[in-house]
Amino acid sequence: MTSVELVGREFSVIGSRVPKYDALEKVLGEARYLLDLEMPGMLHAKILRSSHPHARLLSIDASKAARMPGVVDVITARDVRLNNLGYLKDNPPLKWGKVRSVRDEIAAVAAVDPETASEALHAIDVKYEPLPPVTDPVAALEPGAPLVHEELGTNRVNLDFGLSYGDVEAAFQRADVVVEGTYRTQYVAHTPGDTMGALAWVDAQGILNVYTNTQAPFLYQRWLAESLGIPAHRVRVIQPHIGGAFGRNLDVYPHDVITAALAMRTRRPVKLLFTRSEELQNAPTKQPLIARVRQGATRDGRLVAREVDAILDAGAYVGWGVFDARVMQYTVTGLYSVPAVRFRTTVVYTNNPSTAAMRSAGNSQITFAVESNMDELAERLGMDPVEFRLLNANRPNTVTPQGARITTCAMPEAIREAARRIGWRGRHSAGPHRGIGFACYFHVGGGARIYRSDGCGAIVKVDDFGGVIVSVGGTEIGEGLDTSIQLIVAEALGVPRDRVRVQINGDASMRLWDVGTHASRGTFVCGNAALRAALDARRQILEGASKILGAPPEDLEVVDGFVRSRTDPSKGMEYDKVVRRMHFFSGAQGRIVVASSFYEPPSEEPDERWHGNVSATYGFGCQAALVEVDPETGRVKVLRIVSAHDAGRVINPNGFEGQVQGGVAMGIGLALLEELHLSEGRVVNGSFEDYRLPRVTDIPEIDVVSVGEPDPEGPYGAKGVAEGPVIPVGPAIANAVADALGVRIRDLPITPEKIWRALALNVQ
Amino acid sequence: MKLRFTLNGSAVELDAEPWESLFDVLRNRLGIKSVKTALCEGSCSACGACTVLLDGRPIYSVMTPAYRADGRSITTLEGLSRGGELHPLQSAFIEAGAVQCGFCTPGMILAAKAYLDGGGGPDEGGIREAIRGNLCRCTGYVKIIEAIRRAAEALGGGKP
């Protein structure tokens, strides 16, 4: 059963405003994060990292550190055999021979407290032969540039995300207007409240247990075991409350492997937790982008061709950030209807930080480039930017050149709503020093098949006391998957919401597989798994009740926890009583109610031409920004954001709004405030004093709008929405600044200095 | 040195070193785990995770020497709900959807409590000012403002 059959039905809990499932323990201060976890006899680990962005490692002498009181273990690459990490297996957890970035791990210490561990790091003597670093991805491709991985003979990474559909040259010939521009996005830190780390110990059975704030526990289990060279069934992954992650925790990193190795060697619990400065200096960053965009349109405003050349700086080791290119592909080929598209990518090793996916995984970066260029194109055409977008908007039941099959799509409605609510009256009409800008997005809304399986498992158990326990493989990092699951199961079973307990996070070995919380897939994929398991449990209860009540199962329904006949009001029984009868009593079946389901969304892994329907459905939206710019200082103040989304049916309004508001805030950070400044690959603003996160005073009025209709594949019609809202903020603000001042900033963040310089140039 | 203070209404007596922070004493010696930290190691940048109330005023406990608590009264999130009854701010945070990952929640609620106890009302400007020193990476602050507004109305604050 899918939501289509349920359209028009009155829902009991779907779509109602309910508290977040774990809000109570959080407002009581009882939620426990990695920060809060301790074990008896626990040691603290610290990692010695490179003093140079690029150097040969001549020698490491840790003997003095090992003799220090309170130091229990010191390891270097010589002491432990660890397998390389990463998609290209280019990242040794402990480096030898040479270092390729200032974050490179050289040695690690386990000691009785963090202070002793830090002191011991200073006692480790490392001799380097510094090599010239290369920190500009373009310079890294020039002949004679220093080589980051010498054995490869080039800094060009052997990954190509390029694609081409339609006759792009002919299409550009046909275009009446072609506009080209180069756009840049910056280094950004995920930096949630919770910093990175792990707490590992080996139990009496010899199992390696790890407390981790990973977003992908089952991949973590596999990759950690592979790096340690132990069977994955000897690893147990446990997730505490996770204080935000935003894509940072989708991988296994050297510090995870090092912590586990120290626990295995010392046979004591070992905890490693980054301080904030370690976090900002050493955590993977959002993937920066340099993109040359060229788009062509006919005189009447039809987009005919789009070409994007992207340069992706991988840093010293290829992390998931580089694979942002796979998300960028779908926007290059699918945002608006464009028949001929080409995407070229150059991925480059440098001595810079390596990167991770961050909320939207490339889509905010590429949409900044494409949507800024769309506005420039509209202006050149002499068209209203709203009209131009409407004319080219994605429509339902269409297929993009890359093979994304768009089913439900309310992008035109989103554009109209955004324009109406922001009070759009055409260009340069928002008032003095004020401007309005628009940007849309196209994003996965039904999972994203970037791994061979995009599935999630769920188990629903109805116990003898009427307790409903649902366990899902998915991970709660604050997004509210727990609440969506509770609503879906309560609705499907027909029981009161407070009877449904959600088992999420905790011991992953007791849950069914899930690829991880990313790509806005939780409610859609895990929700579909929970829905199917709950419907199966309901069927079992109705079959049991049928025998007890003497009515055919199809005549029975469960309403507010009461099983009753639709035709004979005298026949009915509380569901928990039915369950007890099925289990214990006469005529019953000695059965208990338990159901499991594994939902694999009907999507395709892209083929060798990167062609394929990567998601079971897609999300759309449009955002309008009203800004005011101080022409003296160049300071941008965002006055109002309208954020309109097609997220299918909104099943959890508080959660939907929270994701949109939080995404907009993060987008404002990307657009105006946040940037990790690097000097020879080293972060020079590595504290919250110097790295500007959005504060409450940076947040304007945000008008959140839902324009979607129920999606036939979504659980009760829902589509994913967690990432969408962050995507169009940057370009909407850039377009608004251009509307206000007539100058365009093509690299993020849009700082007062950049505006001031652009205005000064304009005057000249 | 010997310190005596009131923690969530109960008398506490302990020996603290002069360099110990209030944060360390609360978390590591008294087991008050609701107090969070962004692990800024002394280079405070007003993230607000470690906020506690000292005689009703919000302070960053990481940046406060423990001896400052001597003879005074400390309130943490553990001290807000009494006998199973939630404080109106706690209820409002739940109902308004102001909690996502929850890491900033203890500091936010305490900053808001100081604001309301000091006579702050439901006006948005006042609320924004009150939580200016608390960072949240998840919510975009909108529902936090809404929760504080609701609590202010429930408590009838801000009226002359």
mmCIF file with all atom_site columns, C-alpha atoms in Angstrom, chain A residues 19-20 24 26-29 31-33 35-36 38 189-190 193-195 242-244 246 273-277 358 477-478 654 657-659 661-662 665-666 674 688-689 693-697 699 702, chain B residues 27-28 33-34 36-41 43-47 77-78 81 86 90 93-97 99-103 105-106 109 128 131-143 145:
data_model
loop_
_atom_site.group_PDB
_atom_site.id
_atom_site.type_symbol
_atom_site.label_atom_id
_atom_site.label_alt_id
_atom_site.label_comp_id
_atom_site.label_asym_id
_atom_site.label_entity_id
_atom_site.label_seq_id
_atom_site.pdbx_PDB_ins_code
_atom_site.Cartn_x
_atom_site.Cartn_y
_atom_site.Cartn_z
_atom_site.occupancy
_atom_site.B_iso_or_equiv
_atom_site.pdbx_formal_charge
_atom_site.auth_seq_id
_atom_site.auth_comp_id
_atom_site.auth_asym_id
_atom_site.auth_atom_id
_atom_site.pdbx_PDB_model_num
ATOM 1  C CA . PRO A 1 19  ? 6.813  17.038 19.960 1.00 0.00 ? 19  PRO A CA 1
ATOM 2  C CA . LYS A 1 20  ? 10.083 15.710 18.635 1.00 0.00 ? 20  LYS A CA 1
ATOM 3  C CA . LEU A 1 24  ? 11.803 15.636 26.567 1.00 0.00 ? 24  LEU A CA 1
ATOM 4  C CA . LYS A 1 26  ? 16.890 16.930 25.732 1.00 0.00 ? 26  LYS A CA 1
ATOM 5  C CA . VAL A 1 27  ? 15.090 19.702 27.630 1.00 0.00 ? 27  VAL A CA 1
ATOM 6  C CA . LEU A 1 28  ? 15.750 17.803 30.854 1.00 0.00 ? 28  LEU A CA 1
ATOM 7  C CA . GLY A 1 29  ? 19.454 17.689 30.055 1.00 0.00 ? 29  GLY A CA 1
ATOM 8  C CA . ALA A 1 31  ? 20.570 13.295 26.478 1.00 0.00 ? 31  ALA A CA 1
ATOM 9  C CA . ARG A 1 32  ? 24.073 11.824 26.447 1.00 0.00 ? 32  ARG A CA 1
ATOM 10 C CA . TYR A 1 33  ? 26.483 12.683 23.661 1.00 0.00 ? 33  TYR A CA 1
ATOM 11 C CA . LEU A 1 35  ? 31.176 14.311 25.133 1.00 0.00 ? 35  LEU A CA 1
ATOM 12 C CA . ASP A 1 36  ? 29.384 12.803 28.124 1.00 0.00 ? 36  ASP A CA 1
ATOM 13 C CA . GLU A 1 38  ? 33.117 7.742  30.147 1.00 0.00 ? 38  GLU A CA 1
ATOM 14 C CA . ALA A 1 189 ? 33.347 23.847 8.432  1.00 0.00 ? 189 ALA A CA 1
ATOM 15 C CA . HIS A 1 190 ? 30.420 21.602 9.364  1.00 0.00 ? 190 HIS A CA 1
ATOM 16 C CA . GLY A 1 193 ? 27.990 21.290 18.664 1.00 0.00 ? 193 GLY A CA 1
ATOM 17 C CA . ASP A 1 194 ? 29.339 17.763 18.975 1.00 0.00 ? 194 ASP A CA 1
ATOM 18 C CA . THR A 1 195 ? 32.989 17.508 17.939 1.00 0.00 ? 195 THR A CA 1
ATOM 19 C CA . ILE A 1 242 ? 24.503 12.875 18.117 1.00 0.00 ? 242 ILE A CA 1
ATOM 20 C CA . GLY A 1 243 ? 24.833 16.645 18.406 1.00 0.00 ? 243 GLY A CA 1
ATOM 21 C CA . GLY A 1 244 ? 24.573 17.390 14.700 1.00 0.00 ? 244 GLY A CA 1
ATOM 22 C CA . PHE A 1 246 ? 25.629 17.571 8.531  1.00 0.00 ? 246 PHE A CA 1
ATOM 23 C CA . LEU A 1 273 ? 37.505 13.805 21.277 1.00 0.00 ? 273 LEU A CA 1
ATOM 24 C CA . PHE A 1 274 ? 38.536 16.809 19.197 1.00 0.00 ? 274 PHE A CA 1
ATOM 25 C CA . THR A 1 275 ? 38.681 20.157 20.913 1.00 0.00 ? 275 THR A CA 1
ATOM 26 C CA . ARG A 1 276 ? 37.019 22.945 18.920 1.00 0.00 ? 276 ARG A CA 1
ATOM 27 C CA . SER A 1 277 ? 40.333 24.164 17.550 1.00 0.00 ? 277 SER A CA 1
ATOM 28 C CA . MET A 1 358 ? 28.005 18.692 3.694  1.00 0.00 ? 358 MET A CA 1
ATOM 29 C CA . ILE A 1 477 ? 21.452 13.341 14.243 1.00 0.00 ? 477 ILE A CA 1
ATOM 30 C CA . GLY A 1 478 ? 18.850 15.929 15.203 1.00 0.00 ? 478 GLY A CA 1
ATOM 31 C CA . ASN A 1 654 ? 7.328  20.990 13.122 1.00 0.00 ? 654 ASN A CA 1
ATOM 32 C CA . GLU A 1 657 ? 9.636  23.879 9.275  1.00 0.00 ? 657 GLU A CA 1
ATOM 33 C CA . GLY A 1 658 ? 12.629 23.179 11.500 1.00 0.00 ? 658 GLY A CA 1
ATOM 34 C CA . GLN A 1 659 ? 14.556 21.697 8.595  1.00 0.00 ? 659 GLN A CA 1
ATOM 35 C CA . GLN A 1 661 ? 14.550 27.298 8.978  1.00 0.00 ? 661 GLN A CA 1
ATOM 36 C CA . GLY A 1 662 ? 17.763 25.525 9.950  1.00 0.00 ? 662 GLY A CA 1
ATOM 37 C CA . ALA A 1 665 ? 20.285 29.721 8.532  1.00 0.00 ? 665 ALA A CA 1
ATOM 38 C CA . MET A 1 666 ? 23.083 27.462 7.340  1.00 0.00 ? 666 MET A CA 1
ATOM 39 C CA . GLU A 1 674 ? 31.518 31.476 6.908  1.00 0.00 ? 674 GLU A CA 1
ATOM 40 C CA . PHE A 1 688 ? 34.646 30.301 16.909 1.00 0.00 ? 688 PHE A CA 1
ATOM 41 C CA . GLU A 1 689 ? 36.021 33.772 17.568 1.00 0.00 ? 689 GLU A CA 1
ATOM 42 C CA . LEU A 1 693 ? 28.685 30.955 12.485 1.00 0.00 ? 693 LEU A CA 1
ATOM 43 C CA . PRO A 1 694 ? 25.247 32.498 12.058 1.00 0.00 ? 694 PRO A CA 1
ATOM 44 C CA . ARG A 1 695 ? 23.876 33.881 15.303 1.00 0.00 ? 695 ARG A CA 1
ATOM 45 C CA . VAL A 1 696 ? 20.273 34.712 16.083 1.00 0.00 ? 696 VAL A CA 1
ATOM 46 C CA . THR A 1 697 ? 20.982 38.304 15.048 1.00 0.00 ? 697 THR A CA 1
ATOM 47 C CA . ILE A 1 699 ? 18.544 35.426 10.958 1.00 0.00 ? 699 ILE A CA 1
ATOM 48 C CA . ILE A 1 702 ? 11.696 33.261 7.284  1.00 0.00 ? 702 ILE A CA 1
ATOM 49 C CA . ARG B 2 27  ? 30.574 18.303 35.345 1.00 0.00 ? 27  ARG B CA 1
ATOM 50 C CA . ASN B 2 28  ? 33.472 16.294 36.635 1.00 0.00 ? 28  ASN B CA 1
ATOM 51 C CA . LYS B 2 33  ? 26.148 16.472 32.625 1.00 0.00 ? 33  LYS B CA 1
ATOM 52 C CA . SER B 2 34  ? 23.509 18.772 31.129 1.00 0.00 ? 34  SER B CA 1
ATOM 53 C CA . LYS B 2 36  ? 27.794 21.139 27.563 1.00 0.00 ? 36  LYS B CA 1
ATOM 54 C CA . THR B 2 37  ? 30.918 22.590 26.022 1.00 0.00 ? 37  THR B CA 1
ATOM 55 C CA . ALA B 2 38  ? 32.051 23.279 22.495 1.00 0.00 ? 38  ALA B CA 1
ATOM 56 C CA . LEU B 2 39  ? 35.548 22.408 23.820 1.00 0.00 ? 39  LEU B CA 1
ATOM 57 C CA . CYS B 2 40  ? 36.916 25.863 23.112 1.00 0.00 ? 40  CYS B CA 1
ATOM 58 C CA . GLU B 2 41  ? 39.756 25.447 25.647 1.00 0.00 ? 41  GLU B CA 1
ATOM 59 C CA . SER B 2 43  ? 39.419 30.789 23.847 1.00 0.00 ? 43  SER B CA 1
ATOM 60 C CA . CYS B 2 44  ? 35.779 31.543 24.502 1.00 0.00 ? 44  CYS B CA 1
ATOM 61 C CA . SER B 2 45  ? 33.758 32.738 21.575 1.00 0.00 ? 45  SER B CA 1
ATOM 62 C CA . ALA B 2 46  ? 30.342 32.917 23.130 1.00 0.00 ? 46  ALA B CA 1
ATOM 63 C CA . CYS B 2 47  ? 28.849 29.674 21.869 1.00 0.00 ? 47  CYS B CA 1
ATOM 64 C CA . LEU B 2 77  ? 18.970 22.487 33.688 1.00 0.00 ? 77  LEU B CA 1
ATOM 65 C CA . GLU B 2 78  ? 18.736 19.761 36.343 1.00 0.00 ? 78  GLU B CA 1
ATOM 66 C CA . SER B 2 81  ? 11.805 20.850 36.660 1.00 0.00 ? 81  SER B CA 1
ATOM 67 C CA . LEU B 2 86  ? 8.408  20.846 33.622 1.00 0.00 ? 86  LEU B CA 1
ATOM 68 C CA . GLN B 2 90  ? 10.971 23.293 28.910 1.00 0.00 ? 90  GLN B CA 1
ATOM 69 C CA . PHE B 2 93  ? 10.769 24.203 23.815 1.00 0.00 ? 93  PHE B CA 1
ATOM 70 C CA . ILE B 2 94  ? 9.120  20.808 23.356 1.00 0.00 ? 94  ILE B CA 1
ATOM 71 C CA . GLU B 2 95  ? 5.848  22.135 21.954 1.00 0.00 ? 95  GLU B CA 1
ATOM 72 C CA . ALA B 2 96  ? 7.302  24.771 19.651 1.00 0.00 ? 96  ALA B CA 1
ATOM 73 C CA . GLY B 2 97  ? 9.719  22.275 18.078 1.00 0.00 ? 97  GLY B CA 1
ATOM 74 C CA . VAL B 2 99  ? 14.853 21.145 19.879 1.00 0.00 ? 99  VAL B CA 1
ATOM 75 C CA . GLN B 2 100 ? 16.729 19.352 17.121 1.00 0.00 ? 100 GLN B CA 1
ATOM 76 C CA . CYS B 2 101 ? 20.095 17.807 18.004 1.00 0.00 ? 101 CYS B CA 1
ATOM 77 C CA . GLY B 2 102 ? 19.708 19.239 21.501 1.00 0.00 ? 102 GLY B CA 1
ATOM 78 C CA . PHE B 2 103 ? 23.345 20.118 22.125 1.00 0.00 ? 103 PHE B CA 1
ATOM 79 C CA . THR B 2 105 ? 19.316 23.295 24.350 1.00 0.00 ? 105 THR B CA 1
ATOM 80 C CA . PRO B 2 106 ? 20.514 23.420 28.003 1.00 0.00 ? 106 PRO B CA 1
ATOM 81 C CA . ILE B 2 109 ? 16.910 27.374 28.080 1.00 0.00 ? 109 ILE B CA 1
ATOM 82 C CA . ARG B 2 128 ? 16.905 37.801 20.298 1.00 0.00 ? 128 ARG B CA 1
ATOM 83 C CA . ILE B 2 131 ? 20.124 34.436 23.210 1.00 0.00 ? 131 ILE B CA 1
ATOM 84 C CA . ARG B 2 132 ? 22.664 36.390 21.169 1.00 0.00 ? 132 ARG B CA 1
ATOM 85 C CA . GLY B 2 133 ? 25.388 34.604 23.116 1.00 0.00 ? 133 GLY B CA 1
ATOM 86 C CA . ASN B 2 134 ? 24.177 31.101 22.295 1.00 0.00 ? 134 ASN B CA 1
ATOM 87 C CA . LEU B 2 135 ? 24.950 29.327 19.022 1.00 0.00 ? 135 LEU B CA 1
ATOM 88 C CA . CYS B 2 136 ? 22.644 26.779 17.389 1.00 0.00 ? 136 CYS B CA 1
ATOM 89 C CA . ARG B 2 137 ? 23.691 25.010 14.189 1.00 0.00 ? 137 ARG B CA 1
ATOM 90 C CA . CYS B 2 138 ? 20.405 23.126 13.606 1.00 0.00 ? 138 CYS B CA 1
ATOM 91 C CA . THR B 2 139 ? 17.258 25.167 14.086 1.00 0.00 ? 139 THR B CA 1
ATOM 92 C CA . GLY B 2 140 ? 17.876 28.568 12.541 1.00 0.00 ? 140 GLY B CA 1
ATOM 93 C CA . TYR B 2 141 ? 16.709 29.954 15.915 1.00 0.00 ? 141 TYR B CA 1
ATOM 94 C CA . VAL B 2 142 ? 13.148 30.646 14.709 1.00 0.00 ? 142 VAL B CA 1
ATOM 95 C CA . LYS B 2 143 ? 11.425 28.032 16.840 1.00 0.00 ? 143 LYS B CA 1
ATOM 96 C CA . ILE B 2 145 ? 12.450 32.435 19.665 1.00 0.00 ? 145 ILE B CA 1
#
